[in-house]
Amino acid sequence: MAGIIVSACIVACATPADPSGDTVSVSSDASADVAVLPPNDIDAAEADDTSAADAAMPCSSDGWCKTTLPGTNIYVKDVVPFEKRAFAMMNSAYIGLTIGEWTPNTGWTLLKGVQPHLPPYFFGGRLWAPDEDTVYFTVSDLSGFLGDSFGTVVVRGRRPVPPATEWTWASGKVSCDLYMLGAAVGGSEDGNVYVAGCGKIYRLDKSAAAGAASDGGADAGAETLQWIDEGFVDVDQASPIDFFDIGGTGPDDLWFAGGRVLDGFGSTGQSPCAILVHKTADGYRTVLDGIPLASGCSPRDDLPMVPGRLSQGIFNPSKNRVLAATEAVDENGKNVLLNVGLSGDQIRVATTRPPQSMATATLGSVWGTSEDDLFVIATYDYASSGERSALIRGQSIWGDSPSYDNSRLAINGVPSSNPLYRVRGTSSQNLWAVGQYNVYHKSTP
C-alpha cells in the first residue's frame, strides 16, 4: 500500500484519513505574516511617471509588454512558448476559434484553415505544440445537445513544406455519452501524443493504416486522426473524471490532471475533487482522487484527497513533481496552491496559499523556473471595477520563509480590467501571460 504524507498549510483543505498508518502532519500557514498589497493599491501607489518616449513602449515597470493582437475583442485562452516563437489559442466573434503564431519579426498572425475541422458548437480546450512546426489543440464538442454525440475533438496543424505555403490540418474525435467540459492534449519527446477526455486516456495511432502520415505533405490535411484507448480504467463511472491538462518531463513521467463532480458535468457539478493520474513505463497510477458527496469531497481508498478540480493547468518543475492551483470550492473564491511529489510508492502532498492580504484573489494558472520560483495568476473580483487579474510571484513558498510579490502588469499606472487565463514560459527571460483581450510578454528577468 502506498505511503502518504500530507502537509496541509490551510484549514480549508482537509487532510484525508490515512489507512496506511503513515503519519499525517498538519502545519500552520507559514505565509500568513507576509504582507502583499492587492494590485489595485500597488498600481495606485506606483504609477509610472516615465518620459513620453518610454511611455510609448507598452511595457509595465516589471517588464511585461503588451503585444498587439490581430484583431479586437480576442479571447486568448492558452499559449505555448518557444525561445523565438509562440502559439496561442484565440477566439472572437470575428475570427472564430483559431491559432495565432508570434515571432519577434512578424508579431501575431493567424493560421488559416482551422475552421472546417471544428464542430458546430464547442468549448475551447487546451493547446500543445511538440515543436515549432506542429500544433495540437482540443475543443469539447457540444453536438450531443443537437442529437449527435458529445466528445473531444483534437485538431493538428503542420507547417507547410515548400513549395506549399499554407498550414495543413487534420482532426479526429473521441466520443462519449456525457458532456465533459475538459479536453486535454499533450505528449513527450518520444513522439507519442495523448488526449484525455470522456474519463479515458487515448494515444494517437501513428500507423500508416490510421492515415497519420509523418511527412506533413499535401495530403496531411485530409487525414482523420485515430486514437487508441490506453486502457486506463476510471473506478467511478457515476462521477467520471473530467480531464483538463496533460504535462510532464518525459515519456516516463506524464501527468493527467482533472477532477470529479457530484450530480453534474462540465461546470455544473458540486463537491469537486482533484484528480491526478501518473504514467510511467509501468503504466498508469492514480495519485490523487476523491469521492464527491453532497457534504463535500471525501477520501477514496488509500489515496490522498484534495477538494477542487485541477482545471487551471499544471506545471512540472521536475520529474515526479506537479504544481497547480485547485479550483475554488467556497463562496469566497478561495483555493490553494498544490504541490504533489512521488518518491517510490510514497505520495507527498502539500498545500499553501498567499497571505490574508490577498484573500480576495482566486488563484489560477501556475508556471515557474522551479518549484521555489513561481508565477501565479490571481483574479480579483472587485464590485466597483469588475474582474481583473494580477501575477503573483512566489519564492520559497513551500518552506519556512516564503516570499510573495506582485509582478506588475499595469502600463503607465493603468491596470487592465480583464482577466488572465494562462501563464507559461521557457525561462525567466521568456514569459507569457494571456487572457481576455491581452497577451503580455516578459523578456527580462
JSON list of N, CA and C in Angstrom, two decimals, residues 402-442:
[
{"chain": "A", "resi": 402, "resn": "PRO", "atom": "N", "xyz": [8.55, 31.99, 3.20]},
{"chain": "A", "resi": 402, "resn": "PRO", "atom": "CA", "xyz": [8.02, 32.28, 1.87]},
{"chain": "A", "resi": 402, "resn": "PRO", "atom": "C", "xyz": [8.04, 33.77, 1.56]},
{"chain": "A", "resi": 403, "resn": "SER", "atom": "N", "xyz": [8.10, 34.08, 0.29]},
{"chain": "A", "resi": 403, "resn": "SER", "atom": "CA", "xyz": [8.10, 35.47, -0.16]},
{"chain": "A", "resi": 403, "resn": "SER", "atom": "C", "xyz": [7.11, 35.61, -1.30]},
{"chain": "A", "resi": 404, "resn": "TYR", "atom": "N", "xyz": [6.24, 36.60, -1.22]},
{"chain": "A", "resi": 404, "resn": "TYR", "atom": "CA", "xyz": [5.26, 36.87, -2.27]},
{"chain": "A", "resi": 404, "resn": "TYR", "atom": "C", "xyz": [5.38, 38.33, -2.70]},
{"chain": "A", "resi": 405, "resn": "ASP", "atom": "N", "xyz": [5.19, 38.56, -3.99]},
{"chain": "A", "resi": 405, "resn": "ASP", "atom": "CA", "xyz": [5.20, 39.92, -4.50]},
{"chain": "A", "resi": 405, "resn": "ASP", "atom": "C", "xyz": [4.33, 39.95, -5.74]},
{"chain": "A", "resi": 406, "resn": "ASN", "atom": "N", "xyz": [3.89, 41.13, -6.13]},
{"chain": "A", "resi": 406, "resn": "ASN", "atom": "CA", "xyz": [3.15, 41.29, -7.38]},
{"chain": "A", "resi": 406, "resn": "ASN", "atom": "C", "xyz": [4.11, 41.59, -8.51]},
{"chain": "A", "resi": 407, "resn": "SER", "atom": "N", "xyz": [4.02, 40.83, -9.60]},
{"chain": "A", "resi": 407, "resn": "SER", "atom": "CA", "xyz": [4.75, 41.15, -10.82]},
{"chain": "A", "resi": 407, "resn": "SER", "atom": "C", "xyz": [3.83, 42.04, -11.64]},
{"chain": "A", "resi": 408, "resn": "ARG", "atom": "N", "xyz": [4.11, 43.32, -11.67]},
{"chain": "A", "resi": 408, "resn": "ARG", "atom": "CA", "xyz": [3.15, 44.32, -12.12]},
{"chain": "A", "resi": 408, "resn": "ARG", "atom": "C", "xyz": [2.90, 44.27, -13.63]},
{"chain": "A", "resi": 409, "resn": "LEU", "atom": "N", "xyz": [1.61, 44.32, -13.98]},
{"chain": "A", "resi": 409, "resn": "LEU", "atom": "CA", "xyz": [1.19, 44.37, -15.38]},
{"chain": "A", "resi": 409, "resn": "LEU", "atom": "C", "xyz": [0.78, 45.78, -15.80]},
{"chain": "A", "resi": 410, "resn": "ALA", "atom": "N", "xyz": [0.49, 46.64, -14.84]},
{"chain": "A", "resi": 410, "resn": "ALA", "atom": "CA", "xyz": [-0.02, 47.98, -15.15]},
{"chain": "A", "resi": 410, "resn": "ALA", "atom": "C", "xyz": [0.97, 48.76, -16.00]},
{"chain": "A", "resi": 411, "resn": "ILE", "atom": "N", "xyz": [0.48, 49.32, -17.10]},
{"chain": "A", "resi": 411, "resn": "ILE", "atom": "CA", "xyz": [1.32, 50.10, -18.01]},
{"chain": "A", "resi": 411, "resn": "ILE", "atom": "C", "xyz": [0.99, 51.58, -17.83]},
{"chain": "A", "resi": 412, "resn": "ASN", "atom": "N", "xyz": [2.01, 52.38, -17.49]},
{"chain": "A", "resi": 412, "resn": "ASN", "atom": "CA", "xyz": [1.82, 53.80, -17.20]},
{"chain": "A", "resi": 412, "resn": "ASN", "atom": "C", "xyz": [0.78, 54.01, -16.09]},
{"chain": "A", "resi": 413, "resn": "GLY", "atom": "N", "xyz": [0.78, 53.10, -15.12]},
{"chain": "A", "resi": 413, "resn": "GLY", "atom": "CA", "xyz": [-0.12, 53.23, -14.00]},
{"chain": "A", "resi": 413, "resn": "GLY", "atom": "C", "xyz": [-1.54, 52.81, -14.26]},
{"chain": "A", "resi": 414, "resn": "VAL", "atom": "N", "xyz": [-1.84, 52.31, -15.48]},
{"chain": "A", "resi": 414, "resn": "VAL", "atom": "CA", "xyz": [-3.21, 51.93, -15.83]},
{"chain": "A", "resi": 414, "resn": "VAL", "atom": "C", "xyz": [-3.32, 50.41, -15.81]},
{"chain": "A", "resi": 415, "resn": "PRO", "atom": "N", "xyz": [-4.03, 49.83, -14.85]},
{"chain": "A", "resi": 415, "resn": "PRO", "atom": "CA", "xyz": [-4.18, 48.38, -14.80]},
{"chain": "A", "resi": 415, "resn": "PRO", "atom": "C", "xyz": [-5.20, 47.90, -15.82]},
{"chain": "A", "resi": 416, "resn": "SER", "atom": "N", "xyz": [-5.13, 46.63, -16.15]},
{"chain": "A", "resi": 416, "resn": "SER", "atom": "CA", "xyz": [-6.12, 46.02, -17.03]},
{"chain": "A", "resi": 416, "resn": "SER", "atom": "C", "xyz": [-7.30, 45.53, -16.21]},
{"chain": "A", "resi": 417, "resn": "SER", "atom": "N", "xyz": [-8.50, 45.73, -16.72]},
{"chain": "A", "resi": 417, "resn": "SER", "atom": "CA", "xyz": [-9.70, 45.25, -16.03]},
{"chain": "A", "resi": 417, "resn": "SER", "atom": "C", "xyz": [-10.13, 43.88, -16.52]},
{"chain": "A", "resi": 418, "resn": "ASN", "atom": "N", "xyz": [-9.29, 43.24, -17.34]},
{"chain": "A", "resi": 418, "resn": "ASN", "atom": "CA", "xyz": [-9.65, 41.96, -17.94]},
{"chain": "A", "resi": 418, "resn": "ASN", "atom": "C", "xyz": [-8.88, 40.81, -17.29]},
{"chain": "A", "resi": 419, "resn": "PRO", "atom": "N", "xyz": [-9.51, 39.64, -17.17]},
{"chain": "A", "resi": 419, "resn": "PRO", "atom": "CA", "xyz": [-8.86, 38.51, -16.51]},
{"chain": "A", "resi": 419, "resn": "PRO", "atom": "C", "xyz": [-7.80, 37.86, -17.38]},
{"chain": "A", "resi": 420, "resn": "LEU", "atom": "N", "xyz": [-6.87, 37.20, -16.72]},
{"chain": "A", "resi": 420, "resn": "LEU", "atom": "CA", "xyz": [-5.87, 36.35, -17.37]},
{"chain": "A", "resi": 420, "resn": "LEU", "atom": "C", "xyz": [-6.27, 34.90, -17.20]},
{"chain": "A", "resi": 421, "resn": "TYR", "atom": "N", "xyz": [-5.85, 34.06, -18.17]},
{"chain": "A", "resi": 421, "resn": "TYR", "atom": "CA", "xyz": [-6.21, 32.65, -18.14]},
{"chain": "A", "resi": 421, "resn": "TYR", "atom": "C", "xyz": [-5.01, 31.72, -17.99]},
{"chain": "A", "resi": 422, "resn": "ARG", "atom": "N", "xyz": [-3.85, 32.12, -18.50]},
{"chain": "A", "resi": 422, "resn": "ARG", "atom": "CA", "xyz": [-2.74, 31.17, -18.54]},
{"chain": "A", "resi": 422, "resn": "ARG", "atom": "C", "xyz": [-1.41, 31.91, -18.48]},
{"chain": "A", "resi": 423, "resn": "VAL", "atom": "N", "xyz": [-0.47, 31.37, -17.71]},
{"chain": "A", "resi": 423, "resn": "VAL", "atom": "CA", "xyz": [0.90, 31.86, -17.69]},
{"chain": "A", "resi": 423, "resn": "VAL", "atom": "C", "xyz": [1.82, 30.69, -18.00]},
{"chain": "A", "resi": 424, "resn": "ARG", "atom": "N", "xyz": [2.75, 30.92, -18.94]},
{"chain": "A", "resi": 424, "resn": "ARG", "atom": "CA", "xyz": [3.71, 29.88, -19.33]},
{"chain": "A", "resi": 424, "resn": "ARG", "atom": "C", "xyz": [5.01, 30.55, -19.74]},
{"chain": "A", "resi": 425, "resn": "GLY", "atom": "N", "xyz": [6.07, 29.77, -19.79]},
{"chain": "A", "resi": 425, "resn": "GLY", "atom": "CA", "xyz": [7.35, 30.31, -20.21]},
{"chain": "A", "resi": 425, "resn": "GLY", "atom": "C", "xyz": [8.34, 29.23, -20.52]},
{"chain": "A", "resi": 426, "resn": "THR", "atom": "N", "xyz": [9.52, 29.66, -20.97]},
{"chain": "A", "resi": 426, "resn": "THR", "atom": "CA", "xyz": [10.63, 28.74, -21.18]},
{"chain": "A", "resi": 426, "resn": "THR", "atom": "C", "xyz": [11.79, 29.06, -20.25]},
{"chain": "A", "resi": 427, "resn": "SER", "atom": "N", "xyz": [11.81, 30.30, -19.72]},
{"chain": "A", "resi": 427, "resn": "SER", "atom": "CA", "xyz": [12.85, 30.74, -18.79]},
{"chain": "A", "resi": 427, "resn": "SER", "atom": "C", "xyz": [12.37, 32.03, -18.14]},
{"chain": "A", "resi": 428, "resn": "SER", "atom": "N", "xyz": [13.18, 32.57, -17.22]},
{"chain": "A", "resi": 428, "resn": "SER", "atom": "CA", "xyz": [12.81, 33.83, -16.57]},
{"chain": "A", "resi": 428, "resn": "SER", "atom": "C", "xyz": [12.87, 35.01, -17.54]},
{"chain": "A", "resi": 429, "resn": "GLN", "atom": "N", "xyz": [13.45, 34.81, -18.72]},
{"chain": "A", "resi": 429, "resn": "GLN", "atom": "CA", "xyz": [13.53, 35.86, -19.73]},
{"chain": "A", "resi": 429, "resn": "GLN", "atom": "C", "xyz": [12.62, 35.59, -20.92]},
{"chain": "A", "resi": 430, "resn": "ASN", "atom": "N", "xyz": [11.66, 34.68, -20.76]},
{"chain": "A", "resi": 430, "resn": "ASN", "atom": "CA", "xyz": [10.71, 34.40, -21.83]},
{"chain": "A", "resi": 430, "resn": "ASN", "atom": "C", "xyz": [9.41, 33.89, -21.21]},
{"chain": "A", "resi": 431, "resn": "LEU", "atom": "N", "xyz": [8.62, 34.84, -20.71]},
{"chain": "A", "resi": 431, "resn": "LEU", "atom": "CA", "xyz": [7.37, 34.52, -20.03]},
{"chain": "A", "resi": 431, "resn": "LEU", "atom": "C", "xyz": [6.20, 35.11, -20.79]},
{"chain": "A", "resi": 432, "resn": "TRP", "atom": "N", "xyz": [5.08, 34.37, -20.78]},
{"chain": "A", "resi": 432, "resn": "TRP", "atom": "CA", "xyz": [3.87, 34.82, -21.45]},
{"chain": "A", "resi": 432, "resn": "TRP", "atom": "C", "xyz": [2.70, 34.70, -20.49]},
{"chain": "A", "resi": 433, "resn": "ALA", "atom": "N", "xyz": [1.82, 35.71, -20.51]},
{"chain": "A", "resi": 433, "resn": "ALA", "atom": "CA", "xyz": [0.57, 35.68, -19.76]},
{"chain": "A", "resi": 433, "resn": "ALA", "atom": "C", "xyz": [-0.55, 36.11, -20.70]},
{"chain": "A", "resi": 434, "resn": "VAL", "atom": "N", "xyz": [-1.58, 35.28, -20.83]},
{"chain": "A", "resi": 434, "resn": "VAL", "atom": "CA", "xyz": [-2.62, 35.54, -21.82]},
{"chain": "A", "resi": 434, "resn": "VAL", "atom": "C", "xyz": [-3.99, 35.53, -21.15]},
{"chain": "A", "resi": 435, "resn": "GLY", "atom": "N", "xyz": [-4.93, 36.24, -21.78]},
{"chain": "A", "resi": 435, "resn": "GLY", "atom": "CA", "xyz": [-6.27, 36.29, -21.23]},
{"chain": "A", "resi": 435, "resn": "GLY", "atom": "C", "xyz": [-7.23, 37.02, -22.14]},
{"chain": "A", "resi": 436, "resn": "GLN", "atom": "N", "xyz": [-8.23, 37.63, -21.53]},
{"chain": "A", "resi": 436, "resn": "GLN", "atom": "CA", "xyz": [-9.25, 38.34, -22.29]},
{"chain": "A", "resi": 436, "resn": "GLN", "atom": "C", "xyz": [-8.69, 39.64, -22.85]},
{"chain": "A", "resi": 437, "resn": "TYR", "atom": "N", "xyz": [-8.58, 39.69, -24.18]},
{"chain": "A", "resi": 437, "resn": "TYR", "atom": "CA", "xyz": [-8.14, 40.87, -24.94]},
{"chain": "A", "resi": 437, "resn": "TYR", "atom": "C", "xyz": [-6.67, 41.20, -24.79]},
{"chain": "A", "resi": 438, "resn": "ASN", "atom": "N", "xyz": [-5.89, 40.40, -24.06]},
{"chain": "A", "resi": 438, "resn": "ASN", "atom": "CA", "xyz": [-4.50, 40.76, -23.79]},
{"chain": "A", "resi": 438, "resn": "ASN", "atom": "C", "xyz": [-3.56, 39.57, -23.89]},
{"chain": "A", "resi": 439, "resn": "VAL", "atom": "N", "xyz": [-2.36, 39.85, -24.41]},
{"chain": "A", "resi": 439, "resn": "VAL", "atom": "CA", "xyz": [-1.24, 38.91, -24.34]},
{"chain": "A", "resi": 439, "resn": "VAL", "atom": "C", "xyz": [-0.02, 39.71, -23.91]},
{"chain": "A", "resi": 440, "resn": "TYR", "atom": "N", "xyz": [0.56, 39.34, -22.78]},
{"chain": "A", "resi": 440, "resn": "TYR", "atom": "CA", "xyz": [1.75, 40.01, -22.25]},
{"chain": "A", "resi": 440, "resn": "TYR", "atom": "C", "xyz": [2.97, 39.11, -22.43]},
{"chain": "A", "resi": 441, "resn": "HIS", "atom": "N", "xyz": [4.10, 39.74, -22.78]},
{"chain": "A", "resi": 441, "resn": "HIS", "atom": "CA", "xyz": [5.36, 39.03, -22.95]},
{"chain": "A", "resi": 441, "resn": "HIS", "atom": "C", "xyz": [6.42, 39.70, -22.08]},
{"chain": "A", "resi": 442, "resn": "LYS", "atom": "N", "xyz": [7.15, 38.88, -21.34]},
{"chain": "A", "resi": 442, "resn": "LYS", "atom": "CA", "xyz": [8.21, 39.40, -20.47]},
{"chain": "A", "resi": 442, "resn": "LYS", "atom": "C", "xyz": [9.53, 38.77, -20.90]}
]
